[in-house]
Amino acid sequence: MVNKKLLDHILQERCPIEIVSGEKATKNIIAQPSVFQLLAALAFINNIQAECLTESCAQQLIETIDLKYRQTAKNLSLFPDFDVGAELALRNDILPLLVTMQKFDWQNFEDPHLKREFEVLLRDSKYPAINKKFRKHTSNLRTVGKQKFTCDRNSPNKCKLISYIRHIKPILTNSNNPDEIKWYWREWRNHLPQEIKNALKFYINYYRDIPKDVSTPPSTIWYERYDDPKFIENLEEYMEVIEPFYKELHAHLREALKLKYGPEVIPASDLIPHHFVEQALYQSWKKESVLPNPHQNKKMPNLLQELRGKRWKPLDLVETSGAFFESMGFPAFTEEFKRDHFFEIEDNMSGPDCKSYIFTQSEIELNYCPKVNYKKLLTTHGDIAHVEYAIMKNNLTVGLNREASPGFSNAIAEAVILSASTPKHLQQHLGLLTEYNYDDEMNLNFLFRMAVHALLSIPFYFVHEKLWVDMIDDKIKPEEYNCHYWNLMAKYMGVGPSEITDPNAFDMPYKFYEGLVEETRSTRKLFGEFLGYQIYRDICLEIGEYVPGNSEKALFKCDFASNNKAGNILKSMMSAGATKTWHEIVNATKLEGSAFLDYYAPLKTWLVEENKTKNITVGWAKTDLTFCVNIFAYIAMEEPIANHLYLQREKFT
């Protein structure tokens, strides 16, 4: 039995959480809780349940939850939960304490930060505890791109199973055989395991069953942390703003595909088959891309060759990215901090995409890619942006130490990457590519490569978002999922199916399924991309590095390096954590697509003129059709396929 007098004494002392600081304040580390602190926390919770519901007790409860949160975070940093991810595991661990929070009249608290803290944390109280079934389905969705269930086309006599990310994606990226990439496109979808479809169904019901106001759809829960009841409408408005620019690139890609593979690869509807758009996206930074640069006589600099020549190592990318923030007035990472928190991934564990793994929940750990190239130079700047954000927001207590909204960290990282990608930054601050002259033609080539990645990936994520929202809001039935997906792809992307798949197949790519899981949500990536350009433009305007109408001060030329004013703006955003909504932090009422257009303005002008000069039709045939049979037949313009799908439709109806 616990001595009650001892507990009372501990409770009176309130056992403050001890903060241990390093010589340079780059990180606060919460000390391991003592047995007395844990006993005090237990006694305090019992006290709350019995009588104390004052604002002072609410503050003490937050400190207790914070202690529990940091304990769990420390354990997760050592032993990651790869089934559901750190964010869900942490939410699940403090869920029982959130029940106690509901007893308080928190809406009438005087302390605005405490009030916001309760608001943020109590959103999590709606979610049920993680059970074995949830864990299994979440793990399946997270790993669908890594699972092996497609036969290797080059092993016809024996089915050698391969995965999408490690095997099929490189084929789509590098193959010049349209039949080959179309074959893999179809076979991956035809053999999607039933476990993934079951996981999709489970997740749909999971969000439908979360308690909410009867007058609101389930998607309000999905978007709750964006503090905007019309968030999906804002996303749609953004897409409308950038649509004319996307259509110009779509027309340009369509003609490039005809030139490379023959005019017959594009149907009469002008909807580009899905596998070709995927290939163009994967080839964003590939030399032999299906989309050649606007000025092919001006070769893009070979940064990889220069990095190798100067013997850059993976850690040099991390050091360089840290120096970028230090130049803006951020504290330098100590050698101890780098030793304890930065680790190189083993080469055999990195995978073809070589993505870093970053843990930023109270504890910080960056496992960085062991490869050195231009793309990794940029993404490592983004990785360090996540680390810097975590260092600053982790000083806040539980709830307030979150992102302002899911994907806000991605937005800051995107703004940093845009700055680090500028020729000015590469040449003047990193001493790279100094012998290259970035004239208007070279700049246009640079913008083109940036746009191929951004402008082709954004609509994909948006279609996934629309499809998912319509699924959980029960606007479409299961038998209509595939049909609805292709109607959305046709409407927003001008893209159609590559081939007819099996009647029970789902044609969505692996990123759709990954995008349903908390840490890899499509919403995070979409929001981060959109807001990233907005933050970048706002900072560039503020520091005078972007002057509309001045070609020497074009937005794509703006660099933050060595600018303390830019650093202070970033620090202000980072240190706010979730104490304010994202709107308040960036001083905006909504996402603005104009920043994206401002960045790519010279390229859009060139694309419009290029398409006009070559008499290329911009856009595609409109589709607003009810049945899958109609859209597929309309896309393919082939009567046998239409008859085949008509029979499928009859089964559904």
XYZ file of C-alpha atoms in Angstrom:
653
model
C 0.000 0.000 0.000
C 1.145 3.538 -0.712
C 1.613 5.709 2.384
C -1.193 8.314 2.174
C 0.687 10.886 4.267
C 3.643 10.614 1.926
C 1.396 11.100 -1.100
C -0.263 14.117 0.490
C 3.136 15.628 1.211
C 4.271 15.027 -2.393
C 1.036 16.498 -3.741
C 1.476 19.640 -1.615
C 5.023 20.052 -2.937
C 3.578 19.481 -6.452
C 6.877 17.881 -7.584
C 7.753 20.206 -10.472
C 9.122 18.531 -13.595
C 12.869 18.993 -13.709
C 14.302 20.539 -16.878
C 17.896 19.734 -17.771
C 19.547 22.181 -20.194
C 22.730 21.748 -22.190
C 25.534 24.322 -22.398
C 23.987 25.729 -25.563
C 20.215 25.923 -25.510
C 19.523 23.837 -28.591
C 17.201 21.418 -26.823
C 15.405 20.897 -23.528
C 15.466 17.342 -22.232
C 12.913 16.176 -19.696
C 14.564 14.236 -16.889
C 13.525 10.668 -16.231
C 10.564 10.837 -13.821
C 11.279 9.631 -10.321
C 9.051 7.218 -8.442
C 7.934 10.151 -6.305
C 6.787 12.108 -9.362
C 4.820 9.117 -10.623
C 3.210 8.596 -7.219
C 2.386 12.289 -7.077
C 0.787 12.109 -10.503
C -1.338 9.158 -9.401
C -2.426 10.973 -6.241
C -3.213 14.114 -8.211
C -5.430 12.282 -10.703
C -7.331 10.713 -7.801
C -7.753 14.181 -6.313
C -9.157 15.532 -9.598
C -11.620 12.668 -9.814
C -12.737 13.364 -6.267
C -13.219 17.129 -6.153
C -10.708 19.604 -7.660
C -11.935 21.140 -10.924
C -10.399 24.602 -10.635
C -8.239 26.208 -13.303
C -5.226 25.677 -11.029
C -5.951 21.955 -10.878
C -6.409 21.938 -14.642
C -2.899 23.335 -15.001
C -1.541 20.618 -12.707
C -3.386 17.982 -14.731
C -1.700 19.264 -17.891
C 1.684 18.927 -16.184
C 0.820 15.337 -15.256
C -0.269 14.513 -18.822
C 2.886 16.193 -20.104
C 4.981 13.953 -17.867
C 3.201 10.860 -19.180
C 3.551 12.076 -22.778
C 7.297 12.629 -22.498
C 7.849 9.235 -20.884
C 6.116 7.556 -23.816
C 7.927 9.720 -26.368
C 11.298 8.730 -24.906
C 10.381 5.050 -25.169
C 9.107 5.461 -28.736
C 12.296 7.216 -29.837
C 14.223 4.127 -28.710
C 11.655 1.569 -29.901
C 9.537 3.091 -32.719
C 6.020 1.788 -33.267
C 6.137 1.086 -36.986
C 2.600 -0.336 -37.034
C 0.723 2.871 -36.253
C 3.455 5.517 -35.959
C 4.538 7.786 -33.118
C 1.677 10.272 -33.283
C -1.064 7.673 -32.928
C 0.867 5.750 -30.267
C 1.309 8.920 -28.198
C -2.346 9.875 -28.558
C -3.407 6.420 -27.457
C -1.168 6.501 -24.387
C -2.685 9.673 -22.903
C -6.259 8.826 -23.933
C -7.354 7.705 -20.410
C -6.210 11.038 -18.954
C -8.276 12.962 -21.498
C -11.422 11.547 -19.872
C -10.477 13.474 -16.728
C -9.970 16.655 -18.781
C -13.591 16.497 -19.928
C -14.748 17.211 -16.363
C -13.442 20.797 -16.502
C -15.326 23.890 -17.642
C -12.358 24.720 -19.840
C -14.220 27.040 -22.242
C -14.339 29.609 -19.413
C -10.667 29.427 -18.376
C -8.949 32.803 -18.024
C -5.561 31.599 -19.297
C -5.825 31.594 -23.149
C -2.934 29.120 -23.537
C -4.495 26.669 -21.091
C -7.823 27.043 -22.864
C -6.174 26.348 -26.244
C -4.334 23.373 -24.727
C -7.594 21.806 -23.599
C -9.189 22.507 -26.985
C -6.344 20.796 -28.861
C -6.076 17.764 -26.573
C -9.797 17.133 -26.184
C -10.107 16.666 -29.939
C -8.224 13.420 -29.372
C -10.766 12.219 -26.799
C -13.215 11.431 -29.623
C -11.005 8.640 -30.942
C -11.355 5.092 -29.586
C -8.354 3.360 -28.065
C -6.117 1.527 -30.512
C -6.917 -2.165 -30.597
C -5.359 -5.135 -32.352
C -7.625 -4.787 -35.389
C -6.820 -1.088 -35.847
C -3.117 -1.821 -35.519
C -3.253 -4.553 -38.169
C -5.199 -2.487 -40.708
C -3.052 0.601 -40.163
C 0.121 -1.408 -40.663
C -1.247 -2.827 -43.931
C -2.068 0.634 -45.267
C 1.306 2.078 -44.230
C 3.262 -0.683 -45.956
C 1.227 -1.334 -49.116
C 3.963 0.102 -51.352
C 6.541 -2.207 -49.780
C 4.473 -5.390 -49.893
C 5.342 -7.998 -52.520
C 2.313 -9.285 -54.397
C 3.043 -8.609 -58.092
C 4.847 -11.103 -60.330
C 8.047 -10.038 -62.032
C 7.298 -9.784 -65.778
C 10.784 -11.077 -66.571
C 10.181 -14.361 -64.721
C 7.315 -15.857 -66.763
C 7.912 -19.460 -65.729
C 8.060 -18.741 -62.020
C 6.287 -15.969 -60.162
C 8.926 -13.933 -58.388
C 7.008 -11.493 -56.184
C 8.133 -7.864 -56.200
C 7.018 -4.662 -54.437
C 5.974 -1.361 -55.954
C 8.449 0.986 -54.268
C 11.588 -1.114 -54.525
C 10.989 -2.776 -57.907
C 8.071 -1.420 -59.978
C 8.677 2.282 -59.403
C 12.254 2.106 -60.773
C 10.897 0.266 -63.828
C 8.306 2.977 -64.461
C 11.027 5.584 -64.009
C 13.593 4.096 -66.372
C 11.754 1.977 -68.948
C 11.222 3.169 -72.508
C 8.773 0.367 -73.214
C 5.164 1.625 -72.851
C 3.812 -1.930 -72.871
C 6.052 -2.839 -69.961
C 5.037 0.059 -67.734
C 1.373 -0.458 -68.628
C 1.652 -4.155 -67.731
C 3.022 -3.389 -64.276
C 0.395 -0.679 -63.795
C -2.382 -3.209 -64.419
C -0.892 -6.204 -62.604
C -0.182 -4.309 -59.374
C -3.816 -3.243 -59.205
C -5.216 -6.620 -60.186
C -3.302 -8.324 -57.369
C -3.845 -5.806 -54.609
C -4.356 -8.046 -51.542
C -7.793 -8.363 -49.991
C -6.181 -7.258 -46.707
C -5.673 -3.765 -48.166
C -9.296 -3.544 -49.301
C -10.391 -4.731 -45.853
C -8.204 -2.068 -44.266
C -9.796 0.592 -46.490
C -13.272 -0.533 -45.453
C -12.222 -0.578 -41.787
C -10.876 2.978 -41.964
C -14.036 4.257 -43.646
C -16.185 2.810 -40.865
C -13.695 3.980 -38.237
C -14.165 7.641 -39.207
C -17.893 7.275 -39.663
C -18.238 5.861 -36.133
C -16.308 8.616 -34.315
C -18.817 10.571 -32.168
C -19.750 13.944 -33.661
C -22.645 16.313 -34.070
C -25.368 14.540 -36.059
C -25.610 17.461 -38.470
C -21.947 17.275 -39.495
C -20.328 14.741 -41.860
C -17.390 12.503 -40.799
C -14.998 14.663 -42.828
C -15.337 17.374 -40.162
C -13.344 15.067 -37.859
C -10.778 14.486 -40.612
C -10.232 18.253 -41.001
C -10.817 19.350 -37.401
C -7.185 20.215 -36.679
C -7.149 22.745 -39.539
C -9.524 25.051 -37.627
C -11.546 25.659 -40.775
C -15.027 24.133 -41.282
C -14.743 24.815 -45.037
C -11.245 23.452 -45.497
C -12.062 21.152 -48.427
C -13.660 24.120 -50.198
C -10.452 26.112 -49.695
C -8.475 23.250 -51.263
C -10.859 23.263 -54.229
C -10.444 27.033 -54.647
C -6.669 26.601 -54.683
C -6.943 23.973 -57.402
C -9.125 26.276 -59.488
C -6.475 29.002 -59.283
C -3.633 26.779 -60.522
C -5.776 24.804 -63.004
C -4.957 26.942 -66.100
C -1.229 26.499 -65.418
C -1.662 22.755 -64.941
C -3.604 22.473 -68.221
C -0.744 24.111 -70.113
C 1.723 21.561 -68.705
C -0.768 18.747 -69.403
C -0.947 19.767 -73.085
C 2.844 19.988 -73.259
C 3.213 16.511 -71.725
C 0.623 15.037 -74.073
C 2.561 16.202 -77.119
C 5.853 14.989 -75.656
C 4.360 11.525 -75.141
C 3.107 11.413 -78.726
C 6.555 12.384 -79.937
C 8.290 9.707 -77.855
C 5.851 6.792 -77.993
C 3.691 7.579 -81.050
C 0.383 9.470 -81.439
C -1.647 6.311 -80.829
C -0.775 6.296 -77.091
C -3.125 9.255 -76.479
C -6.853 8.498 -76.956
C -9.264 10.799 -78.782
C -10.498 12.201 -75.462
C -6.990 13.653 -74.827
C -7.001 12.103 -71.356
C -3.430 10.939 -70.702
C -3.164 7.287 -69.567
C -2.275 7.128 -65.891
C 1.016 5.240 -66.213
C 2.485 7.935 -68.477
C 1.750 10.697 -65.952
C 3.299 8.577 -63.204
C 6.408 8.082 -65.327
C 6.723 11.803 -66.039
C 6.415 12.517 -62.316
C 9.036 9.942 -61.358
C 11.360 11.419 -63.985
C 11.148 14.947 -62.549
C 14.909 15.124 -61.941
C 16.026 12.480 -64.435
C 18.240 13.520 -67.338
C 16.468 11.414 -69.955
C 12.968 12.536 -69.028
C 9.956 12.179 -71.298
C 9.625 15.932 -70.679
C 12.829 17.556 -72.020
C 13.825 20.990 -70.766
C 12.532 24.085 -72.627
C 16.057 24.986 -73.775
C 17.754 21.696 -74.528
C 20.879 23.461 -75.777
C 21.448 24.638 -72.205
C 22.344 21.591 -70.180
C 21.484 21.687 -66.493
C 24.558 21.657 -64.226
C 25.689 18.251 -63.033
C 25.640 18.909 -59.300
C 26.057 15.213 -58.485
C 29.387 15.140 -60.323
C 30.543 18.268 -58.485
C 29.482 16.930 -55.086
C 31.408 13.735 -55.757
C 34.408 15.676 -57.012
C 34.488 17.688 -53.791
C 34.045 14.451 -51.804
C 30.850 15.482 -50.039
C 29.590 12.898 -47.556
C 25.983 12.412 -46.359
C 26.828 14.145 -43.076
C 28.063 17.155 -45.070
C 24.499 17.640 -46.311
C 23.301 17.713 -42.708
C 26.085 20.090 -41.653
C 25.388 22.398 -44.603
C 21.672 22.471 -43.837
C 22.391 23.285 -40.205
C 24.723 26.112 -41.308
C 21.845 27.540 -43.400
C 19.771 28.040 -40.251
C 22.775 29.238 -38.249
C 23.344 31.957 -40.883
C 19.827 33.239 -40.115
C 20.492 33.496 -36.390
C 19.458 30.040 -35.163
C 21.680 28.504 -32.429
C 24.344 26.146 -33.753
C 23.977 22.427 -33.100
C 26.520 21.317 -30.521
C 28.784 18.376 -31.338
C 27.076 16.473 -28.527
C 23.645 17.152 -30.007
C 24.710 15.977 -33.459
C 26.341 12.860 -32.034
C 23.271 11.913 -29.989
C 20.530 12.815 -32.462
C 21.790 12.434 -36.058
C 22.374 8.957 -37.477
C 23.124 7.741 -40.994
C 20.778 5.034 -42.274
C 22.517 1.848 -43.339
C 22.635 1.718 -47.132
C 20.787 -1.608 -47.347
C 17.941 -0.170 -45.226
C 17.386 3.085 -47.109
C 15.299 1.829 -50.056
C 15.232 3.390 -53.558
C 13.632 6.660 -52.392
C 16.151 6.950 -49.537
C 13.810 8.936 -47.332
C 14.978 10.154 -43.957
C 13.204 9.026 -40.819
C 12.622 11.920 -38.402
C 11.298 11.539 -34.850
C 10.298 14.914 -33.402
C 7.809 14.095 -30.640
C 9.502 15.588 -27.555
C 12.625 13.548 -28.311
C 14.473 14.288 -31.557
C 16.164 11.852 -33.882
C 17.131 12.277 -37.528
C 18.068 9.151 -39.463
C 19.374 10.628 -42.701
C 19.872 9.175 -46.174
C 23.336 7.740 -46.959
C 23.260 9.084 -50.541
C 24.615 12.383 -51.876
C 22.901 14.097 -54.807
C 21.060 17.316 -55.695
C 17.663 16.098 -54.537
C 19.077 14.962 -51.182
C 20.846 18.294 -50.732
C 17.458 20.015 -50.941
C 15.439 17.497 -48.927
C 18.060 17.516 -46.158
C 17.489 21.257 -45.776
C 13.828 20.330 -45.308
C 14.758 17.617 -42.784
C 16.710 20.110 -40.681
C 13.735 22.497 -40.881
C 11.660 19.754 -39.198
C 14.364 19.375 -36.544
C 14.568 23.127 -35.859
C 10.777 23.325 -35.612
C 10.750 20.430 -33.160
C 13.455 22.004 -30.975
C 11.399 25.170 -30.609
C 7.897 23.761 -30.194
C 9.018 20.957 -27.878
C 9.648 23.564 -25.188
C 5.859 23.873 -24.919
C 3.733 21.481 -22.879
C 1.695 18.615 -24.310
C -0.870 19.665 -26.916
C 0.723 23.048 -27.534
C 3.949 21.297 -28.608
C 2.229 20.037 -31.765
C 2.298 21.513 -35.245
C -0.122 24.385 -35.736
C -1.968 21.930 -37.987
C -0.999 18.633 -39.647
C 1.489 19.497 -42.369
C 2.566 22.885 -41.000
C 6.065 21.494 -40.489
C 6.000 20.331 -44.129
C 5.080 23.877 -45.181
C 8.057 25.396 -43.350
C 10.311 22.713 -44.857
C 8.937 23.450 -48.343
C 9.682 27.181 -47.955
C 13.230 26.349 -46.837
C 13.743 23.968 -49.784
C 12.601 26.666 -52.230
C 15.194 29.021 -50.745
C 17.988 26.415 -50.760
C 17.285 25.472 -54.393
C 18.037 28.932 -55.758
C 21.178 29.387 -57.872
C 22.078 32.271 -55.543
C 22.159 29.957 -52.540
C 24.043 27.193 -54.344
C 26.660 29.529 -55.766
C 27.132 32.257 -53.158
C 26.527 30.326 -49.941
C 27.553 26.767 -50.789
C 30.262 27.499 -53.355
C 28.707 25.069 -55.840
C 28.165 25.482 -59.609
C 30.087 28.761 -59.543
C 31.211 28.356 -63.174
C 27.649 28.186 -64.498
C 25.844 31.269 -65.763
C 22.183 31.181 -64.804
C 20.717 33.299 -67.592
C 17.003 33.423 -68.492
C 17.157 30.170 -70.444
C 18.937 28.286 -67.667
C 16.492 29.691 -65.108
C 13.593 28.497 -67.228
C 15.051 24.987 -67.345
C 15.397 25.072 -63.553
C 11.780 26.209 -63.075
C 10.575 23.550 -65.493
C 12.165 20.733 -63.502
C 10.722 22.124 -60.259
C 7.265 22.446 -61.834
C 7.154 18.924 -63.247
C 7.429 17.562 -59.710
C 5.103 20.039 -58.010
C 2.458 20.504 -60.689
C 2.042 16.796 -61.439
C 2.008 15.615 -57.807
C -0.395 18.199 -56.341
C -3.486 17.117 -58.365
C -2.800 13.466 -57.471
C -2.964 14.259 -53.763
C -6.037 16.421 -54.265
C -7.931 13.666 -56.110
C -7.038 11.236 -53.310
C -8.363 13.772 -50.817
C -11.652 14.254 -52.674
C -12.162 10.528 -53.135
C -11.508 9.806 -49.464
C -13.821 12.547 -48.201
C -16.612 11.301 -50.466
C -16.012 7.765 -49.170
C -16.237 8.566 -45.463
C -19.141 10.998 -45.973
C -21.022 8.169 -47.730
C -21.548 10.177 -50.918
C -20.612 7.134 -52.996
C -21.226 3.412 -52.555
C -18.422 0.798 -52.554
C -19.330 -0.377 -56.049
C -18.861 3.213 -57.266
C -15.406 3.812 -55.769
C -13.468 2.983 -58.918
C -15.847 4.847 -61.172
C -15.759 7.932 -58.955
C -11.973 7.820 -58.809
C -11.692 7.975 -62.587
C -14.275 10.736 -62.868
C -12.186 12.791 -60.424
C -8.967 11.973 -62.281
C -10.578 13.031 -65.561
C -12.012 16.236 -64.080
C -8.975 17.513 -62.177
C -6.044 15.905 -64.014
C -7.128 15.032 -67.530
C -5.962 11.497 -66.804
C -7.625 8.196 -67.659
C -6.998 4.520 -66.867
C -4.067 2.822 -68.535
C -5.951 -0.421 -69.053
C -9.089 -2.168 -67.884
C -8.432 -3.973 -64.623
C -10.363 -6.856 -63.053
C -14.002 -6.091 -62.063
C -13.186 -6.119 -58.331
C -9.949 -4.148 -58.569
C -9.349 -0.703 -57.130
C -7.228 1.461 -59.432
C -5.878 3.955 -56.876
C -2.058 4.004 -56.480
C -0.236 3.019 -53.295
C 0.003 6.628 -52.105
C -3.775 6.760 -51.746
C -3.720 3.999 -49.118
C -0.686 5.455 -47.348
C -2.482 8.789 -47.322
C -5.172 7.510 -44.960
C -2.746 6.959 -42.073
C -2.158 9.830 -39.642
C 1.566 10.429 -40.183
C 1.419 10.051 -43.975
C -1.925 11.743 -44.647
C -2.443 13.125 -48.134
C -3.816 16.242 -46.418
C -0.460 16.910 -44.749
C 1.406 16.795 -48.048
C -1.198 18.844 -49.914
C -1.428 21.473 -47.178
C 2.357 21.585 -46.762
C 2.931 22.109 -50.490
C 0.245 24.803 -50.749
C 1.200 26.746 -47.622
C 4.927 26.316 -48.277
C 4.824 28.563 -51.352
C 2.700 31.033 -49.413
C 5.156 31.223 -46.495
C 8.062 31.503 -48.928
C 6.479 34.442 -50.766
C 5.512 36.227 -47.543
C 9.068 36.014 -46.166
C 10.610 37.052 -49.493
C 8.349 40.102 -49.653
C 9.149 41.001 -46.051
C 12.925 40.819 -46.514
C 12.843 42.606 -49.887
C 14.165 39.652 -51.898
C 10.990 39.503 -53.999
C 9.748 42.587 -55.810
C 6.759 41.915 -58.125
C 7.523 43.062 -61.662
C 11.298 43.155 -61.123
C 12.951 40.276 -63.013
C 16.126 40.656 -60.935
C 14.031 40.154 -57.792
C 11.802 37.356 -59.151
C 10.281 35.106 -56.494
C 12.170 31.984 -57.590
C 15.477 33.824 -56.988
C 14.803 34.624 -53.312
C 17.175 33.138 -50.726
C 16.836 33.365 -46.917
C 20.488 32.571 -46.100
C 22.347 35.090 -43.892
C 19.164 37.092 -43.373
C 18.330 37.468 -39.684
C 14.943 38.980 -40.478
C 13.958 35.798 -42.342
C 15.299 33.781 -39.409
C 13.209 35.744 -36.928
C 10.060 35.170 -38.964
C 10.742 31.421 -39.068
C 11.529 31.353 -35.338
C 8.261 33.116 -34.577
C 6.297 30.543 -36.590
C 8.150 27.611 -35.050
C 8.024 28.729 -31.425
C 4.237 29.228 -31.595
C 3.642 25.486 -31.868
C -0.114 24.950 -31.601
C -0.723 27.936 -29.300
C -2.455 29.590 -32.264
C -4.199 28.390 -35.397
C -2.154 28.256 -38.592
C -4.201 31.196 -39.908
C -3.058 33.364 -36.999
C 0.573 32.285 -37.252
C 0.943 33.132 -40.945
C -1.619 35.972 -40.815
C -3.824 34.536 -43.561
C -7.518 33.748 -43.812
C -7.017 30.867 -46.247
C -4.613 29.088 -48.588
C -3.729 31.282 -51.583
C -2.849 29.731 -54.943
C -1.425 33.016 -56.237
C 1.914 32.395 -54.464
C 2.391 29.204 -56.481
C 1.666 31.070 -59.711
C 4.006 33.926 -58.768
C 6.860 31.464 -58.296
C 6.386 29.830 -61.716
C 5.282 32.973 -63.613
C 8.093 32.899 -66.246
C 7.460 29.223 -66.951
C 3.707 29.666 -67.338
C 4.303 32.459 -69.863
C 6.670 30.211 -71.830
C 4.263 27.236 -71.798
C 1.346 29.343 -73.062
C 3.446 30.714 -75.930
C 4.945 27.315 -76.735
C 1.547 25.610 -76.957
C 0.169 28.406 -79.127
C 3.166 28.325 -81.453
C 2.826 24.568 -81.944
C -0.964 24.814 -82.249
C -1.440 22.395 -79.335
C -4.950 22.125 -77.950
C -5.045 22.885 -74.227
C -7.484 20.904 -72.072
C -9.350 17.654 -72.601
C -12.845 16.405 -73.312
C -15.189 17.082 -70.401
C -16.534 14.096 -68.507
C -19.413 14.273 -66.078
C -20.696 10.759 -66.292
C -22.627 8.491 -63.989
C -21.446 4.988 -64.794
C -17.988 3.529 -65.112
C -18.995 2.082 -68.480
C -19.485 5.573 -69.874
C -16.211 7.052 -68.749
C -14.121 4.048 -69.748
C -15.725 3.834 -73.168
C -15.398 7.579 -73.600
C -11.725 7.434 -72.707
C -10.819 4.447 -74.821
C -13.234 4.958 -77.713
C -13.269 1.201 -78.158
C -16.585 -0.611 -78.529
C -15.431 -4.032 -77.183
C -14.259 -2.414 -73.960
C -17.525 -0.529 -73.645
C -19.502 -3.770 -74.024
C -17.300 -5.513 -71.447
C -17.842 -2.735 -68.916
C -21.555 -2.585 -69.621
C -21.813 -6.157 -68.374
C -19.887 -5.195 -65.238
C -22.254 -2.301 -64.648
C -25.234 -4.618 -64.963
C -23.812 -6.684 -62.071
C -23.743 -3.588 -59.896
C -27.231 -2.413 -60.805
